[in-house]
XYZ file of C-alpha atoms in Angstrom:
732
model
C -32.353 -16.037 -146.946
C -31.972 -18.404 -149.887
C -34.617 -20.399 -151.721
C -33.796 -23.621 -153.539
C -31.121 -25.000 -151.239
C -33.060 -24.526 -148.001
C -33.270 -27.698 -146.007
C -36.307 -29.963 -145.932
C -38.020 -28.519 -142.864
C -38.378 -25.188 -144.659
C -39.002 -26.388 -148.190
C -42.777 -26.004 -148.092
C -42.613 -22.573 -146.523
C -39.788 -21.370 -148.821
C -38.923 -17.991 -147.354
C -40.899 -15.920 -144.935
C -41.538 -18.445 -142.171
C -38.086 -20.010 -142.251
C -36.018 -17.760 -140.010
C -34.484 -20.075 -137.426
C -33.079 -23.610 -137.472
C -31.835 -26.076 -134.899
C -28.195 -25.103 -134.336
C -27.345 -28.749 -133.585
C -28.507 -29.790 -137.071
C -27.284 -27.147 -139.536
C -28.248 -27.448 -143.194
C -25.811 -28.970 -145.675
C -23.442 -26.741 -147.622
C -23.536 -26.579 -151.402
C -25.870 -25.722 -154.258
C -27.764 -28.343 -156.257
C -29.494 -27.983 -159.609
C -30.419 -24.399 -158.761
C -28.063 -21.619 -157.672
C -30.448 -19.549 -155.617
C -28.439 -16.489 -154.600
C -25.100 -14.954 -155.669
C -23.248 -17.116 -153.104
C -24.979 -20.293 -154.245
C -26.433 -21.532 -150.950
C -27.344 -20.443 -147.416
C -23.653 -20.432 -146.432
C -22.391 -18.238 -149.279
C -19.970 -21.061 -150.121
C -19.788 -20.684 -153.933
C -19.695 -24.512 -153.855
C -21.765 -26.851 -156.011
C -22.620 -30.491 -155.445
C -23.134 -31.091 -159.176
C -20.741 -33.718 -160.550
C -21.590 -34.140 -164.237
C -18.573 -32.017 -165.220
C -15.501 -33.836 -163.932
C -11.737 -33.990 -164.232
C -12.168 -36.781 -166.771
C -14.416 -34.851 -169.167
C -13.464 -31.235 -168.505
C -11.517 -31.152 -171.789
C -14.909 -31.241 -173.564
C -16.275 -28.111 -171.870
C -17.248 -25.562 -174.510
C -19.423 -22.592 -175.407
C -23.198 -23.018 -174.981
C -24.589 -19.486 -175.342
C -23.938 -15.821 -174.580
C -26.014 -12.773 -173.767
C -24.867 -9.205 -174.391
C -25.386 -6.938 -171.394
C -25.487 -3.693 -173.363
C -22.633 -1.936 -171.591
C -18.852 -1.587 -171.595
C -18.457 -0.567 -167.947
C -18.210 -3.350 -165.349
C -19.559 -6.779 -164.346
C -19.168 -8.060 -160.786
C -22.367 -10.051 -160.169
C -22.833 -13.812 -160.024
C -26.068 -14.977 -161.691
C -28.880 -16.767 -159.869
C -30.770 -19.686 -161.422
C -34.158 -20.902 -160.195
C -36.556 -23.245 -161.978
C -34.754 -22.920 -165.298
C -34.579 -19.117 -165.270
C -31.382 -17.105 -164.842
C -31.660 -13.772 -163.009
C -28.794 -11.365 -162.596
C -27.859 -7.716 -162.262
C -25.584 -5.526 -164.342
C -24.029 -2.123 -163.876
C -26.132 0.658 -162.297
C -28.679 -1.916 -161.075
C -29.964 -3.307 -164.368
C -31.670 -6.709 -164.050
C -31.960 -9.496 -166.636
C -34.155 -12.614 -166.680
C -33.115 -15.262 -169.228
C -33.950 -18.822 -170.163
C -31.077 -20.634 -168.422
C -30.831 -23.318 -171.115
C -30.842 -21.078 -174.195
C -30.127 -17.499 -173.105
C -33.450 -16.286 -174.514
C -34.385 -12.950 -172.948
C -37.548 -13.153 -170.825
C -37.507 -9.616 -169.436
C -35.139 -6.821 -168.467
C -35.297 -3.913 -166.041
C -33.343 -0.677 -166.256
C -33.687 1.686 -163.278
C -33.972 5.419 -163.895
C -30.659 6.260 -162.264
C -29.667 9.821 -161.449
C -26.342 9.889 -163.290
C -25.006 12.496 -160.863
C -24.359 9.559 -158.534
C -21.461 8.488 -160.730
C -19.580 11.174 -158.793
C -20.270 9.589 -155.431
C -19.287 6.033 -156.413
C -15.577 5.579 -155.836
C -15.360 2.418 -157.891
C -17.441 2.543 -161.054
C -21.074 1.612 -161.691
C -20.653 -1.877 -160.240
C -23.494 -4.037 -158.949
C -22.823 -7.376 -157.245
C -26.122 -9.152 -157.565
C -29.767 -9.658 -156.775
C -31.793 -11.386 -154.077
C -34.894 -13.413 -154.928
C -37.900 -15.067 -153.294
C -41.091 -16.679 -154.573
C -42.561 -13.434 -155.819
C -39.868 -10.799 -156.180
C -36.382 -10.020 -157.440
C -34.620 -7.382 -155.322
C -31.868 -5.087 -156.573
C -30.172 -1.898 -155.423
C -29.511 0.894 -157.926
C -26.404 3.069 -157.880
C -28.401 6.121 -156.759
C -29.705 4.438 -153.616
C -33.111 3.052 -154.520
C -33.979 -0.530 -153.574
C -36.367 -2.162 -156.047
C -38.665 -5.143 -155.633
C -39.524 -6.478 -159.102
C -42.252 -8.968 -159.959
C -40.395 -12.190 -160.581
C -42.506 -13.181 -163.594
C -42.492 -9.858 -165.447
C -39.822 -7.539 -164.015
C -42.369 -4.805 -163.298
C -41.762 -2.716 -160.167
C -43.748 -3.948 -157.148
C -42.259 -1.290 -154.860
C -39.196 0.886 -154.478
C -37.660 2.287 -151.291
C -35.178 5.103 -150.764
C -32.296 3.600 -148.768
C -30.617 6.980 -148.104
C -31.413 8.654 -144.804
C -30.653 11.947 -146.540
C -29.228 12.866 -149.918
C -26.700 15.545 -149.058
C -23.905 13.009 -148.418
C -21.873 10.895 -150.849
C -23.763 7.596 -150.683
C -24.218 4.962 -153.395
C -25.167 1.280 -153.761
C -22.939 -1.317 -155.424
C -23.614 -4.410 -153.288
C -26.301 -7.074 -153.414
C -29.301 -7.019 -151.075
C -29.712 -9.942 -148.661
C -32.947 -11.726 -147.797
C -33.423 -12.595 -144.140
C -36.838 -14.115 -143.480
C -39.429 -11.402 -144.013
C -36.941 -8.568 -144.489
C -34.418 -7.616 -147.151
C -31.235 -5.883 -145.952
C -29.104 -3.444 -147.951
C -26.079 -1.254 -147.205
C -24.366 1.609 -149.009
C -20.994 2.794 -150.275
C -19.410 6.172 -149.592
C -16.685 5.940 -146.940
C -14.233 7.751 -149.234
C -16.673 10.645 -149.378
C -18.541 11.989 -146.333
C -20.803 9.086 -145.439
C -21.733 7.653 -142.052
C -22.329 3.946 -142.587
C -25.474 1.972 -141.885
C -27.588 -0.958 -143.072
C -31.366 -0.929 -143.455
C -33.905 -3.765 -143.362
C -37.128 -3.431 -145.373
C -40.224 -5.641 -145.216
C -40.216 -7.787 -148.341
C -43.932 -7.406 -149.088
C -44.317 -3.657 -148.665
C -40.875 -2.007 -148.748
C -41.610 -0.441 -145.371
C -38.519 0.092 -143.194
C -38.195 -2.519 -140.434
C -34.998 -1.287 -138.755
C -31.742 0.539 -139.402
C -28.364 0.028 -137.754
C -25.675 2.701 -137.914
C -22.173 1.265 -137.896
C -20.569 4.223 -136.082
C -21.871 6.729 -133.525
C -23.323 10.076 -134.455
C -21.978 13.380 -133.210
C -22.809 13.371 -129.471
C -23.726 17.049 -129.813
C -26.871 15.817 -131.561
C -27.953 13.946 -128.441
C -27.717 10.403 -127.086
C -27.044 7.483 -129.412
C -29.965 5.432 -130.674
C -28.956 2.219 -128.904
C -26.572 0.887 -126.225
C -24.211 -0.606 -128.821
C -23.511 2.850 -130.234
C -23.118 4.325 -126.759
C -20.436 1.701 -126.141
C -18.852 2.445 -129.515
C -18.726 6.180 -128.750
C -16.162 5.475 -126.028
C -13.761 4.229 -128.714
C -13.816 7.577 -130.586
C -11.969 10.639 -129.311
C -13.658 13.740 -127.985
C -12.258 15.769 -130.878
C -13.550 13.428 -133.611
C -14.315 15.142 -136.910
C -17.941 14.052 -137.045
C -18.575 16.556 -139.849
C -16.484 14.417 -142.210
C -18.835 11.435 -141.896
C -16.598 8.807 -140.313
C -16.995 6.079 -142.947
C -17.984 2.545 -142.001
C -20.190 1.935 -145.021
C -21.411 -1.607 -145.684
C -20.994 -1.807 -149.455
C -20.913 -5.615 -149.608
C -20.795 -8.698 -147.336
C -24.254 -8.820 -145.760
C -25.084 -12.428 -144.933
C -28.083 -13.982 -143.189
C -27.309 -16.844 -140.796
C -30.557 -18.870 -140.517
C -29.081 -21.199 -137.908
C -28.757 -18.372 -135.391
C -31.334 -16.015 -136.940
C -28.842 -13.197 -137.308
C -27.563 -10.952 -140.070
C -23.778 -10.634 -140.092
C -22.427 -7.539 -141.806
C -18.899 -6.568 -142.767
C -18.191 -2.898 -142.048
C -16.004 -0.690 -144.215
C -13.047 1.597 -143.651
C -12.782 4.887 -141.797
C -13.274 8.220 -143.501
C -10.976 10.048 -143.773
C -8.395 7.273 -143.875
C -5.919 8.637 -141.283
C -7.163 8.219 -137.745
C -5.100 11.323 -136.957
C -7.530 13.307 -139.122
C -10.697 11.373 -138.287
C -10.341 10.763 -134.546
C -7.245 12.765 -133.528
C -7.268 11.510 -129.945
C -7.060 7.894 -131.093
C -9.295 4.985 -130.133
C -10.272 1.742 -131.838
C -13.194 3.462 -133.618
C -15.931 0.825 -133.436
C -17.487 -0.522 -135.554
C -15.140 0.318 -138.409
C -13.517 -2.683 -140.147
C -15.568 -5.147 -138.099
C -17.879 -8.113 -138.410
C -21.122 -7.275 -136.594
C -23.935 -9.765 -135.908
C -27.393 -8.175 -135.815
C -30.620 -9.735 -134.589
C -32.769 -10.344 -137.656
C -36.000 -9.065 -136.109
C -34.724 -5.971 -134.296
C -31.350 -5.033 -135.772
C -29.795 -5.058 -132.298
C -26.131 -6.036 -131.941
C -25.533 -9.608 -130.741
C -21.716 -9.528 -131.036
C -18.897 -7.863 -132.909
C -15.340 -8.641 -133.895
C -13.125 -5.771 -135.010
C -10.650 -7.057 -137.568
C -8.699 -3.794 -137.891
C -8.770 -1.498 -134.853
C -7.661 2.093 -135.502
C -8.012 1.641 -139.269
C -5.980 4.174 -141.255
C -5.368 2.094 -144.384
C -8.730 1.422 -146.092
C -8.850 -2.053 -144.537
C -12.508 -2.838 -145.045
C -14.169 -5.945 -143.604
C -16.794 -6.090 -146.360
C -15.197 -8.987 -148.226
C -17.626 -11.920 -148.725
C -17.893 -14.317 -145.797
C -18.654 -18.037 -145.685
C -20.517 -19.971 -142.961
C -19.676 -23.508 -141.893
C -19.118 -25.720 -138.867
C -15.788 -27.281 -137.967
C -14.055 -29.024 -135.112
C -11.695 -26.731 -133.218
C -9.873 -27.853 -130.069
C -12.079 -30.954 -129.873
C -15.408 -29.135 -130.119
C -17.696 -28.401 -133.057
C -18.103 -24.676 -133.626
C -20.342 -22.743 -135.987
C -17.963 -20.320 -137.651
C -17.457 -17.568 -140.189
C -14.562 -17.925 -142.622
C -13.358 -14.459 -143.533
C -10.328 -13.003 -145.277
C -10.672 -9.202 -145.406
C -8.384 -6.542 -146.822
C -6.042 -6.434 -143.832
C -3.983 -9.518 -144.784
C -5.267 -12.069 -142.251
C -7.494 -15.115 -142.677
C -9.947 -15.452 -139.786
C -12.085 -18.212 -138.379
C -14.645 -16.541 -136.097
C -17.247 -18.151 -133.834
C -20.721 -17.331 -135.208
C -22.311 -17.446 -131.746
C -19.884 -15.287 -129.774
C -17.724 -13.414 -132.294
C -14.597 -14.919 -130.729
C -11.654 -15.209 -133.150
C -10.530 -18.839 -133.243
C -7.831 -18.458 -135.899
C -6.004 -15.441 -137.337
C -3.443 -16.499 -139.923
C -1.235 -13.967 -141.700
C -1.575 -14.444 -145.479
C 0.550 -11.594 -146.905
C 2.996 -8.963 -145.653
C 1.296 -6.933 -142.895
C 3.304 -3.952 -141.681
C 0.342 -2.601 -139.640
C 0.380 -5.645 -137.323
C 2.935 -8.338 -136.578
C 0.389 -10.958 -135.605
C -2.705 -11.666 -133.552
C -3.231 -12.327 -129.851
C -6.130 -14.782 -129.772
C -6.359 -14.587 -125.980
C -7.167 -10.885 -126.067
C -8.820 -11.075 -129.478
C -6.709 -8.174 -130.733
C -3.886 -7.666 -133.232
C -0.320 -6.855 -132.232
C -0.172 -3.379 -133.749
C 3.071 -1.986 -135.193
C 2.553 1.789 -135.486
C 6.281 2.276 -136.024
C 5.778 0.706 -139.471
C 2.317 2.010 -140.343
C 1.531 5.328 -138.627
C 2.094 7.801 -141.451
C 0.731 10.817 -139.574
C 4.240 12.264 -139.066
C 5.956 10.974 -142.194
C 5.725 8.463 -145.048
C 5.342 4.751 -144.357
C 5.377 1.705 -146.598
C 2.202 -0.041 -145.505
C 1.367 -3.653 -146.323
C -1.197 -4.528 -147.578
C -2.021 -1.620 -149.908
C -5.531 -0.093 -150.044
C -6.707 -2.600 -152.693
C -6.311 -5.167 -149.930
C -5.016 -8.687 -149.610
C -8.617 -9.638 -150.462
C -11.440 -7.589 -151.889
C -14.967 -8.100 -153.241
C -13.975 -11.135 -155.352
C -15.868 -14.061 -153.754
C -13.983 -16.997 -152.283
C -15.263 -20.584 -152.513
C -15.319 -23.221 -149.768
C -15.246 -26.970 -150.445
C -16.591 -28.694 -147.291
C -15.586 -32.140 -148.565
C -11.917 -31.167 -148.810
C -12.083 -28.403 -146.165
C -10.410 -26.005 -148.591
C -10.947 -22.263 -148.983
C -10.145 -20.997 -152.493
C -9.539 -17.285 -152.983
C -7.572 -14.580 -154.785
C -4.855 -12.950 -152.664
C -2.798 -9.841 -153.425
C 0.479 -9.218 -151.590
C 1.273 -5.562 -152.355
C 2.223 -2.472 -150.380
C 1.628 1.234 -150.638
C 3.635 4.320 -149.778
C 1.219 6.373 -147.681
C 1.639 9.931 -146.493
C -0.455 13.008 -145.705
C 0.207 16.063 -147.883
C 0.358 19.253 -145.861
C -2.813 20.609 -147.465
C -4.764 17.534 -146.292
C -3.700 17.513 -142.640
C -6.760 19.519 -141.659
C -9.238 18.421 -144.316
C -12.268 20.573 -144.905
C -15.705 19.057 -145.270
C -16.564 19.145 -148.960
C -20.172 17.933 -149.215
C -20.283 14.686 -151.199
C -16.612 15.193 -152.061
C -13.640 12.860 -151.596
C -12.256 13.126 -148.068
C -9.623 10.376 -148.048
C -6.970 12.876 -146.834
C -4.033 10.713 -147.891
C -1.797 10.069 -150.870
C -0.925 6.495 -151.778
C 1.548 5.091 -154.306
C 1.387 1.335 -154.860
C 4.685 -0.527 -154.735
C 4.637 -1.619 -158.423
C 4.913 2.094 -159.318
C 7.133 3.200 -156.460
C 10.541 3.152 -158.121
C 9.107 4.935 -161.141
C 7.407 7.601 -159.032
C 10.041 8.302 -156.390
C 12.580 10.221 -158.543
C 9.972 12.926 -159.145
C 9.691 13.667 -155.434
C 11.845 15.941 -153.211
C 15.229 14.445 -152.364
C 14.626 14.578 -148.605
C 11.367 12.704 -149.080
C 13.087 10.100 -151.258
C 15.686 9.540 -148.563
C 13.004 9.086 -145.906
C 11.290 6.447 -148.012
C 14.484 4.537 -148.838
C 15.385 4.467 -145.134
C 12.145 2.661 -144.211
C 12.613 -0.978 -143.088
C 10.091 -2.146 -145.703
C 11.898 -0.487 -148.627
C 13.974 -3.521 -149.613
C 10.982 -5.824 -149.474
C 9.002 -3.423 -151.662
C 11.824 -3.311 -154.216
C 12.484 -7.044 -154.268
C 8.805 -8.039 -154.487
C 6.563 -5.140 -155.490
C 3.578 -7.487 -155.583
C 2.360 -11.042 -155.850
C -1.166 -11.904 -157.011
C -2.316 -15.512 -156.695
C -5.124 -17.994 -156.500
C -4.629 -19.937 -153.283
C -6.086 -23.057 -151.728
C -6.145 -22.677 -147.944
C -6.784 -25.320 -145.297
C -9.901 -23.767 -143.777
C -9.140 -24.928 -140.235
C -5.433 -24.092 -139.998
C -4.932 -21.352 -142.583
C -2.117 -23.360 -144.175
C -1.639 -22.756 -147.901
C -1.970 -26.003 -149.873
C -1.195 -24.623 -153.352
C -0.888 -21.384 -155.273
C -1.236 -20.283 -158.893
C -0.011 -16.903 -160.106
C -2.069 -14.273 -161.841
C -0.421 -12.077 -164.458
C -0.521 -8.680 -162.719
C -1.509 -6.944 -159.495
C -4.945 -5.988 -160.845
C -5.594 -9.556 -161.926
C -7.998 -11.086 -159.397
C -11.333 -12.864 -159.720
C -14.056 -14.750 -157.919
C -14.104 -18.534 -157.389
C -16.366 -21.537 -157.935
C -15.654 -24.965 -156.414
C -17.490 -28.219 -157.127
C -17.849 -31.592 -155.452
C -16.188 -33.113 -158.517
C -12.901 -31.569 -157.368
C -12.839 -28.608 -159.754
C -12.115 -24.932 -159.156
C -13.235 -22.383 -161.760
C -12.049 -18.778 -162.005
C -11.454 -16.128 -164.623
C -8.680 -13.647 -165.234
C -8.275 -10.250 -166.855
C -6.789 -11.692 -170.036
C -10.191 -13.238 -170.702
C -9.481 -16.846 -169.773
C -11.882 -19.101 -167.891
C -9.527 -21.420 -166.000
C -10.413 -24.776 -164.456
C -8.066 -26.253 -161.836
C -7.740 -29.449 -159.873
C -8.958 -28.603 -156.361
C -6.383 -30.891 -154.770
C -3.280 -29.669 -156.582
C -4.087 -26.439 -158.425
C -3.049 -28.041 -161.705
C -4.593 -26.308 -164.709
C -7.022 -28.751 -166.340
C -8.748 -26.565 -168.910
C -8.477 -23.006 -170.226
C -11.107 -21.353 -172.397
C -10.208 -18.111 -174.164
C -13.145 -15.712 -174.207
C -11.671 -12.363 -175.268
C -13.443 -10.558 -172.394
C -11.931 -9.836 -168.972
C -13.463 -11.914 -166.177
C -13.560 -10.644 -162.591
C -16.869 -12.017 -161.275
C -17.258 -15.464 -159.739
C -18.498 -18.262 -162.027
C -21.464 -20.417 -160.986
C -23.005 -23.706 -162.123
C -26.512 -25.111 -162.435
C -28.477 -27.912 -164.076
C -31.472 -27.658 -166.434
C -33.157 -30.612 -168.165
C -30.340 -32.920 -167.144
C -27.530 -30.688 -168.467
C -24.952 -29.044 -166.195
C -23.914 -25.526 -167.230
C -21.207 -23.141 -166.001
C -21.850 -19.409 -166.327
C -19.903 -16.245 -165.656
C -20.434 -12.530 -166.221
C -17.555 -10.927 -168.090
C -16.477 -7.314 -168.353
C -13.693 -5.091 -167.043
C -14.252 -2.172 -164.652
C -14.638 -1.394 -160.967
C -11.958 0.165 -158.785
C -9.035 1.291 -160.888
C -11.324 1.099 -163.912
C -9.317 3.607 -165.951
C -6.019 1.752 -165.462
C -6.388 -0.931 -168.107
C -3.347 -3.245 -167.903
C -1.827 -4.352 -171.191
C -2.276 -8.026 -170.376
C -6.048 -7.617 -170.018
C -8.540 -8.403 -172.756
C -9.975 -4.903 -172.328
C -6.705 -3.439 -173.607
C -6.708 -5.325 -176.905
C -10.426 -5.956 -177.528
C -13.703 -4.064 -177.027
C -14.901 -4.360 -173.433
C -18.312 -5.637 -174.528
C -19.850 -6.980 -171.321
C -21.635 -10.326 -171.624
C -22.804 -13.451 -169.860
C -20.905 -16.520 -171.057
C -22.356 -20.003 -170.529
C -20.586 -23.341 -171.051
C -21.511 -27.032 -171.202
C -19.933 -30.309 -172.237
C -19.486 -31.158 -175.908
C -20.055 -27.591 -177.097
C -18.145 -25.196 -179.329
C -15.715 -22.289 -179.211
C -16.472 -18.913 -177.687
C -17.145 -16.160 -180.271
C -14.136 -13.848 -179.976
C -14.402 -10.056 -180.194
C -12.310 -8.429 -182.901
C -9.103 -6.638 -181.955
C -9.186 -2.913 -181.274
C -7.431 -0.686 -183.807
C -4.015 0.773 -182.907
C -3.941 3.777 -180.599
C -4.014 6.949 -182.654
C -1.769 9.940 -182.012
C -3.007 12.527 -179.524
C -4.931 15.325 -181.263
C -3.378 18.789 -181.235
C -4.696 20.838 -178.297
C -6.030 24.360 -178.639
C -3.986 27.401 -177.696
C -3.561 27.836 -173.952
C -6.243 29.926 -172.238
C -5.534 33.632 -171.957
C -3.726 34.808 -168.841
C -2.698 31.342 -167.697
C 0.505 31.138 -165.652
C 2.556 28.268 -164.287
C 0.799 28.901 -160.973
C -2.578 28.429 -162.657
C -1.416 25.146 -164.200
C 0.009 23.913 -160.893
C -3.246 24.746 -159.119
C -5.159 22.915 -161.839
C -2.947 19.849 -161.414
C -3.791 19.650 -157.706
C -7.502 20.187 -158.344
C -7.484 17.526 -161.043
C -5.737 15.001 -158.767
C -8.121 15.692 -155.889
C -11.357 15.625 -157.890
C -10.995 14.078 -161.335
C -8.230 11.484 -161.338
C -10.251 8.857 -159.477
C -12.038 8.277 -162.811
C -9.883 10.013 -165.418
C -6.392 8.536 -165.129
C -5.816 9.550 -168.761
C -4.342 6.186 -169.646
C -4.776 4.152 -172.862
C -7.932 2.095 -173.443
C -9.726 3.483 -170.395
C -13.547 3.066 -170.345
C -13.907 6.731 -169.347
C -12.549 9.522 -171.573
C -8.844 10.271 -171.647
C -8.918 14.036 -171.120
C -5.522 14.442 -172.748
C -7.205 13.438 -176.002
C -10.023 15.974 -176.019
C -11.039 17.260 -179.422
C -11.818 20.836 -180.342
C -15.527 20.537 -179.553
C -14.921 19.090 -176.082
C -12.445 21.847 -175.251
C -14.986 24.451 -176.385
C -17.689 22.931 -174.153
C -15.419 22.189 -171.173
C -17.026 24.643 -168.728
C -20.541 23.571 -169.671
C -19.609 19.906 -169.192
C -18.031 20.432 -165.767
C -20.274 23.135 -164.318
C -23.596 22.672 -166.113
C -23.796 18.902 -166.594
C -23.911 18.990 -170.380
C -22.979 15.290 -170.550
C -24.840 14.167 -167.418
C -26.955 11.696 -169.381
C -23.707 10.034 -170.515
C -22.580 9.563 -166.919
C -20.398 12.693 -166.569
C -21.660 14.477 -163.421
C -21.671 18.217 -162.814
C -19.263 19.832 -160.356
C -20.648 23.307 -159.717
C -21.240 22.527 -156.040
C -17.513 21.943 -155.404
C -15.715 23.804 -158.198
C -16.170 27.410 -159.258
C -15.439 28.941 -162.659
C -11.838 29.861 -161.830
C -11.047 26.392 -160.466
C -12.601 24.785 -163.538
C -10.515 27.085 -165.721
C -7.361 26.030 -163.856
C -8.162 22.351 -164.438
C -8.766 23.055 -168.111
C -5.464 24.944 -168.380
C -3.622 22.024 -166.765
C -5.194 19.549 -169.222
C -4.312 21.715 -172.210
C -0.725 21.914 -170.969
C -0.545 18.143 -170.481
C -2.177 17.451 -173.835
C 0.441 19.660 -175.508
C 3.229 17.593 -173.917
C 1.657 14.291 -174.967
C 0.950 15.614 -178.471
C 4.598 16.577 -178.913
C 5.789 13.253 -177.503
C 3.491 11.329 -179.853
C 4.826 13.271 -182.827
C 8.352 12.401 -181.738
C 7.979 8.828 -180.442
C 4.544 7.625 -181.523
C 1.470 6.979 -179.329
C 2.110 5.517 -175.871
C 1.298 1.914 -175.052
C 0.541 0.683 -171.555
C 0.044 2.415 -168.234
C 2.492 5.225 -167.524
C 2.853 6.388 -163.954
C 0.975 9.533 -163.005
C -0.618 10.704 -159.804
C -3.883 9.389 -161.170
C -2.334 5.957 -161.557
C -2.783 5.307 -157.858
C -6.319 6.321 -157.090
C -6.789 6.864 -153.387
C -9.589 4.346 -153.372
C -8.962 1.290 -155.521
C -11.544 -1.367 -154.721
């Protein structure tokens, strides 16, 4: 539940007693002077009713203040402002409280995070925000602890372990959600061996109120905990690989609906990705890739809508949702606006879960459309079932949409969001067809090559395989348009696109802010804060900041002055693939909060990074190493290490083809003993033995030798060069 923008009937009670409203008189949409949760208001609209900053004076928007966040990793949160104080989270679950007018630090909180959990987080140390009430600020830490902090001081009031056990690959990157007298949090881990769930904790004590598992447990363990899971079990095959976890983690998109006193969650992808590995006998696999409405008091299922039945493509439904009411077929309906990874834009009834609109937004080779009468997609397995051979699947695993928040302008009925139209060549290597359970290890069981890299990658593959790929019906489309990344304005009722504006590259996407004054704010990876006309998309103002911006901006008012703020810093999924057009490629990735107001100055720009130096000479190859050893090391590296270490220029994690003599000498201790654990490099002795570690080291020495010789001949490389690590199996 939100605080400052709650409607008048609840204002005196603020939070705990305000859990249900008259559905015939829903609260207004839009934030006022305060921005009381990451989404801005009760509806998660990222819309502000402030109008001091307008189209007429936007040219005068300038730099007010900045605050350094003390990290170079990743910023995905949207700040909260209440009563003149800004609260926000940073990577790992850090929390900051600042004077919202000046940026003066009031207090900070740094959780004692077990750095081993860097290994179980597919997509960096991200954190997407806090929740707040009268007394407490709530935040989830990467290693699974939920903290309630005293709002005035930042001291810990209580902490709760959100993990039901710690022998699976769970993490937390999403924001908690307040719902009356409980706070709800989910977890990441579907790419590992997790079974998804969300947990509600009492806000005053941290005591567990209820827990809902998003997929059934192994029936050999006994009956399911509730009728909804018994019903879901029928959609999984008898030979399901329950040992692999199943996926369905809720790593974002938890939203409380006070009008109907329900918590709506977006459920993640299946694990492993291929249904042929996860649930070999088929089935829709509820509640993967679904919206699920849970009763706030009990956690019982009220309705569900599965957006991607039989998910095999990492099509999560955890993208942020927006609540509103609109007239459809002559009747007013309370609805959810949702555009998940799978390429469709949905309008879903918030009372029944009935899909009212399903509009295709990008190329979708997994489904040709949607049958609203049955409530199901028209599946096209001939174009997307890669269990027996490669397929070019649209969208790619990064999704048509991802965690980047959309904004909804109720005055103009427009939905503003980043959309990516990109495909992926997906296939199952022979060694992954029967994946083994590797505790807390990656279990994606698929290889994926994104279409921007496809023509570069294909010549290195067997000729027969190349011919299969080029014979696919989607091949020409992939060649002619490898990707398109855009800001779009969508008619919220019809799904019609009103205008588009291109981003620079496929990784270039960001969150949105819309205002009643007809402005749309968003960032980009080059470090620009862009302001557009909501009606036309015309660029009205651009502010160069020198720091990549992915998070959604927000706006607030203190002492009569309207401010715009955004957290800046590159990272997240694909963190080690730093595109050349991004600010993080040319300048230090110093994460910071940037705040703007009218009639202010220029943003302080970071200095340029020095040129890339030549690769250092590697040591002599390890004794007894053969080409077989190196080949085995290459596979082990791809399966375990490349999700973080893509070994590309300017990456925020070490390029292992540039190791110095000391790092080579300590390689085994780093990998097997956790020598650099305090720096965020986890240990691997539970999954890798000494011989496997040696093979990885031999492979890296061999690769470093090649790069060293190339640098001596041609000079240091610039820009991303295709490698198997270039297309992490889990880019989010």
